[in-house]
mmCIF file of C-alpha atoms in Angstrom:
data_model
loop_
_atom_site.group_PDB
_atom_site.id
_atom_site.type_symbol
_atom_site.label_atom_id
_atom_site.label_comp_id
_atom_site.label_asym_id
_atom_site.label_seq_id
_atom_site.Cartn_x
_atom_site.Cartn_y
_atom_site.Cartn_z
ATOM 1 C CA MET A 1 0.000 0.000 0.000
ATOM 2 C CA ALA A 2 1.297 3.458 -0.873
ATOM 3 C CA LEU A 3 2.219 5.820 1.911
ATOM 4 C CA LYS A 4 -0.418 8.509 2.481
ATOM 5 C CA LYS A 5 1.450 11.746 1.947
ATOM 6 C CA ILE A 6 0.956 14.713 4.257
ATOM 7 C CA LYS A 7 -0.445 17.831 2.598
ATOM 8 C CA THR A 8 2.203 20.503 2.970
ATOM 9 C CA ALA A 9 2.328 24.245 2.352
ATOM 10 C CA ILE A 10 5.616 25.999 1.610
ATOM 11 C CA PHE A 11 5.928 29.662 2.635
ATOM 12 C CA ILE A 12 8.397 31.675 0.535
ATOM 13 C CA SER A 13 9.452 35.268 -0.108
ATOM 14 C CA GLY A 14 12.234 34.936 -2.672
ATOM 15 C CA THR A 15 13.873 32.703 -5.253
ATOM 16 C CA GLY A 16 12.250 29.536 -3.987
ATOM 17 C CA SER A 17 15.379 27.366 -4.098
ATOM 18 C CA ASN A 18 14.255 25.438 -1.000
ATOM 19 C CA LEU A 19 10.762 25.175 -2.527
ATOM 20 C CA LYS A 20 12.267 23.625 -5.688
ATOM 21 C CA ASN A 21 14.326 21.253 -3.578
ATOM 22 C CA LEU A 22 11.365 20.201 -1.394
ATOM 23 C CA PHE A 23 9.193 19.755 -4.481
ATOM 24 C CA LYS A 24 11.785 17.379 -5.989
ATOM 25 C CA PHE A 25 11.904 15.541 -2.660
ATOM 26 C CA SER A 26 8.087 15.333 -2.509
ATOM 27 C CA LEU A 27 8.062 13.417 -5.817
ATOM 28 C CA THR A 28 10.247 10.614 -4.430
ATOM 29 C CA LYS A 29 8.748 7.380 -3.118
ATOM 30 C CA LYS A 30 10.222 7.818 0.356
ATOM 31 C CA SER A 31 8.882 11.340 0.812
ATOM 32 C CA PRO A 32 6.129 11.645 3.435
ATOM 33 C CA ILE A 33 4.869 14.958 1.981
ATOM 34 C CA ILE A 34 2.988 16.300 -1.007
ATOM 35 C CA ILE A 35 3.266 20.012 -1.700
ATOM 36 C CA SER A 36 -0.291 21.268 -2.085
ATOM 37 C CA PHE A 37 0.083 24.998 -1.631
ATOM 38 C CA VAL A 38 2.657 27.799 -1.839
ATOM 39 C CA VAL A 39 2.196 30.981 0.207
ATOM 40 C CA THR A 40 4.103 34.212 -0.349
ATOM 41 C CA ASN A 41 4.007 37.828 0.748
ATOM 42 C CA ASN A 42 6.010 38.954 -2.297
ATOM 43 C CA GLU A 43 4.414 39.203 -5.735
ATOM 44 C CA ASP A 44 7.922 39.203 -7.290
ATOM 45 C CA ALA A 45 8.966 35.936 -5.601
ATOM 46 C CA LYS A 46 10.532 33.738 -8.274
ATOM 47 C CA GLY A 47 9.192 30.689 -6.469
ATOM 48 C CA ILE A 48 5.692 31.630 -7.665
ATOM 49 C CA ILE A 49 6.761 31.113 -11.294
ATOM 50 C CA PHE A 50 8.126 27.694 -10.320
ATOM 51 C CA SER A 51 4.916 26.707 -8.517
ATOM 52 C CA LYS A 52 2.777 27.728 -11.511
ATOM 53 C CA LYS A 53 5.005 25.743 -13.913
ATOM 54 C CA ASN A 54 4.580 22.694 -11.680
ATOM 55 C CA ASN A 55 0.826 23.105 -11.137
ATOM 56 C CA ILE A 56 1.148 23.830 -7.427
ATOM 57 C CA GLU A 57 -1.537 26.207 -6.279
ATOM 58 C CA SER A 58 -0.003 29.416 -4.954
ATOM 59 C CA LYS A 59 -1.297 32.650 -3.537
ATOM 60 C CA ILE A 60 0.153 36.068 -2.755
ATOM 61 C CA TYR A 61 -1.012 37.619 0.511
ATOM 62 C CA LYS A 62 -0.585 41.361 1.021
ATOM 63 C CA TYR A 63 0.646 42.123 4.526
ATOM 64 C CA PHE A 64 -0.950 45.580 4.961
ATOM 65 C CA ASN A 65 -2.492 44.210 8.134
ATOM 66 C CA LYS A 66 -0.755 41.177 9.669
ATOM 67 C CA SER A 67 -3.785 39.682 11.403
ATOM 68 C CA ASN A 68 -5.986 40.028 8.276
ATOM 69 C CA ALA A 69 -3.282 38.411 6.132
ATOM 70 C CA GLU A 70 -2.814 35.568 8.621
ATOM 71 C CA ASN A 71 -6.563 34.979 8.935
ATOM 72 C CA LYS A 72 -6.838 34.668 5.147
ATOM 73 C CA ILE A 73 -3.859 32.290 5.058
ATOM 74 C CA LEU A 74 -5.316 30.146 7.884
ATOM 75 C CA LYS A 75 -8.682 29.960 6.139
ATOM 76 C CA ASP A 76 -6.993 28.775 2.928
ATOM 77 C CA LEU A 77 -4.772 26.280 4.792
ATOM 78 C CA ASN A 78 -7.829 24.778 6.500
ATOM 79 C CA LYS A 79 -9.769 24.633 3.232
ATOM 80 C CA LYS A 80 -6.878 22.756 1.630
ATOM 81 C CA LYS A 81 -6.477 20.466 4.678
ATOM 82 C CA ILE A 82 -2.808 21.390 5.112
ATOM 83 C CA ASP A 83 -1.111 19.432 7.920
ATOM 84 C CA LEU A 84 2.454 20.746 7.698
ATOM 85 C CA ILE A 85 3.968 24.147 6.955
ATOM 86 C CA CYS A 86 7.574 24.504 5.798
ATOM 87 C CA LEU A 87 8.979 28.014 5.964
ATOM 88 C CA ALA A 88 11.568 28.440 3.232
ATOM 89 C CA GLY A 89 12.864 31.988 3.244
ATOM 90 C CA PHE A 90 9.518 33.480 4.315
ATOM 91 C CA MET A 91 10.399 36.995 5.458
ATOM 92 C CA LYS A 92 7.460 37.572 7.787
ATOM 93 C CA ILE A 93 7.278 36.645 11.441
ATOM 94 C CA LEU A 94 4.196 34.580 12.248
ATOM 95 C CA SER A 95 2.046 35.655 15.196
ATOM 96 C CA LYS A 96 1.719 33.582 18.384
ATOM 97 C CA SER A 97 -1.920 32.797 17.593
ATOM 98 C CA PHE A 98 -1.019 31.567 14.079
ATOM 99 C CA ILE A 99 1.750 29.349 15.480
ATOM 100 C CA LYS A 100 -0.586 27.970 18.166
ATOM 101 C CA LYS A 101 -3.046 26.790 15.500
ATOM 102 C CA PHE A 102 -0.279 24.726 13.845
ATOM 103 C CA LYS A 103 1.689 23.851 16.992
ATOM 104 C CA GLY A 104 4.421 21.331 16.219
ATOM 105 C CA LYS A 105 3.570 21.455 12.515
ATOM 106 C CA ILE A 106 5.593 24.453 11.328
ATOM 107 C CA LEU A 107 9.211 23.915 10.328
ATOM 108 C CA ASN A 108 11.734 26.586 9.448
ATOM 109 C CA ILE A 109 15.171 26.445 7.879
ATOM 110 C CA HIS A 110 17.568 29.041 9.244
ATOM 111 C CA PRO A 111 21.003 29.854 7.764
ATOM 112 C CA SER A 112 23.058 29.582 10.957
ATOM 113 C CA LEU A 113 23.861 27.082 13.676
ATOM 114 C CA LEU A 114 21.157 28.151 16.115
ATOM 115 C CA PRO A 115 21.082 29.435 18.793
ATOM 116 C CA LYS A 116 23.819 31.538 17.158
ATOM 117 C CA TYR A 117 22.772 34.392 14.849
ATOM 118 C CA LYS A 118 19.011 34.456 15.101
ATOM 119 C CA GLY A 119 17.323 36.837 12.682
ATOM 120 C CA LEU A 120 18.909 38.379 9.594
ATOM 121 C CA ASN A 121 22.404 38.821 8.083
ATOM 122 C CA THR A 122 23.646 35.546 9.526
ATOM 123 C CA HIS A 123 26.498 34.998 7.044
ATOM 124 C CA LYS A 124 27.859 38.499 7.428
ATOM 125 C CA ARG A 125 27.746 38.211 11.233
ATOM 126 C CA ALA A 126 29.544 34.840 11.204
ATOM 127 C CA ILE A 127 32.346 36.246 9.012
ATOM 128 C CA GLU A 128 32.673 39.487 11.011
ATOM 129 C CA ASN A 129 33.024 37.410 14.197
ATOM 130 C CA LYS A 130 35.743 35.321 12.524
ATOM 131 C CA ASP A 131 33.841 32.082 13.190
ATOM 132 C CA LYS A 132 35.463 28.902 11.934
ATOM 133 C CA PHE A 133 32.072 27.300 11.181
ATOM 134 C CA SER A 134 28.613 28.335 10.160
ATOM 135 C CA GLY A 135 25.794 26.173 8.901
ATOM 136 C CA CYS A 136 22.053 25.754 8.896
ATOM 137 C CA THR A 137 19.329 24.586 11.230
ATOM 138 C CA VAL A 138 15.888 23.081 10.702
ATOM 139 C CA HIS A 139 13.736 23.775 13.728
ATOM 140 C CA LEU A 140 10.143 23.788 14.869
ATOM 141 C CA VAL A 141 8.679 27.280 14.920
ATOM 142 C CA SER A 142 7.827 28.655 18.350
ATOM 143 C CA SER A 143 6.600 32.089 19.373
ATOM 144 C CA LYS A 144 10.199 33.224 19.972
ATOM 145 C CA LEU A 145 12.175 34.068 16.821
ATOM 146 C CA ASP A 146 14.413 31.205 15.659
ATOM 147 C CA SER A 147 14.107 29.503 19.053
ATOM 148 C CA GLY A 148 11.991 26.371 18.544
ATOM 149 C CA LYS A 149 13.152 22.800 19.086
ATOM 150 C CA ILE A 150 16.053 21.945 16.775
ATOM 151 C CA ILE A 151 15.374 18.990 14.480
ATOM 152 C CA LEU A 152 18.644 18.929 12.517
ATOM 153 C CA GLN A 153 21.777 21.009 11.930
ATOM 154 C CA LYS A 154 24.619 20.874 9.428
ATOM 155 C CA LYS A 155 28.007 22.538 9.873
ATOM 156 C CA VAL A 156 29.837 24.362 7.101
ATOM 157 C CA LYS A 157 33.519 25.309 7.348
ATOM 158 C CA ILE A 158 34.267 28.992 6.814
ATOM 159 C CA ASN A 159 37.453 29.433 4.780
ATOM 160 C CA LYS A 160 39.728 32.478 5.049
ATOM 161 C CA ASN A 161 38.700 33.681 1.592
ATOM 162 C CA ASP A 162 34.935 33.291 2.165
ATOM 163 C CA ASN A 163 32.713 36.343 2.115
ATOM 164 C CA HIS A 164 29.004 36.479 2.961
ATOM 165 C CA ILE A 165 28.068 35.585 -0.648
ATOM 166 C CA THR A 166 30.310 32.500 -0.925
ATOM 167 C CA LEU A 167 29.272 31.403 2.558
ATOM 168 C CA LYS A 168 25.587 31.827 1.661
ATOM 169 C CA LYS A 169 26.061 29.506 -1.343
ATOM 170 C CA LYS A 170 27.790 26.843 0.759
ATOM 171 C CA VAL A 171 25.124 27.016 3.475
ATOM 172 C CA LEU A 172 22.266 26.929 0.948
ATOM 173 C CA LYS A 173 23.654 23.706 -0.515
ATOM 174 C CA GLN A 174 23.482 22.159 2.971
ATOM 175 C CA GLU A 175 19.972 23.573 3.539
ATOM 176 C CA HIS A 176 18.866 21.620 0.473
ATOM 177 C CA PHE A 177 20.520 18.528 1.889
ATOM 178 C CA ILE A 178 19.088 18.606 5.429
ATOM 179 C CA TYR A 179 15.546 20.000 4.972
ATOM 180 C CA PRO A 180 14.117 16.749 3.482
ATOM 181 C CA ILE A 181 15.931 14.665 6.119
ATOM 182 C CA ALA A 182 14.534 16.859 8.899
ATOM 183 C CA ILE A 183 10.992 16.505 7.508
ATOM 184 C CA LYS A 184 11.327 12.709 7.483
ATOM 185 C CA LYS A 185 12.742 12.782 11.012
ATOM 186 C CA LEU A 186 9.902 14.978 12.322
ATOM 187 C CA LEU A 187 7.163 12.955 10.675
ATOM 188 C CA SER A 188 8.553 9.598 11.759
ATOM 189 C CA ASN A 189 8.677 10.711 15.439
ATOM 190 C CA PRO A 190 5.590 12.881 15.894
#
């Protein structure tokens, strides 16, 4: 009998490279997810073009009023029977009440080895602090920014000649590697 795949929404704001990666993963036999919906706050997000090309329903939500935007998103998620949310470069902070409604079912990928460098400009901060390693973290989303339970991390060595752009590329490659593994890990130990 085929595995029943969990309906998943991906939240993006930019290029959608993690969306593309998770979509590829979702098509594999061993994947526990099916990507049913893409949410963005940015009408110029390149990930929207990708979702349209691949027949994934997507919607742009204007964030003039956070609670209105979130209520519309929640309504659509419920209508589509979404059971898992994967944040993939979504540049909006979700409210406590939104998180509560999907408690334990929102994952985020963050481009640092949390708890180090929560928030933005992680690569630049790691280089300025002369860190030897950076990396990425997949974690459950809690009401505190980048503070939920860590599911998986991957270290990346920072070389002397790295700058924030080269480091970003190296970390992104590892994000693509660990996000699917973290999803499998979360869904096999609910």
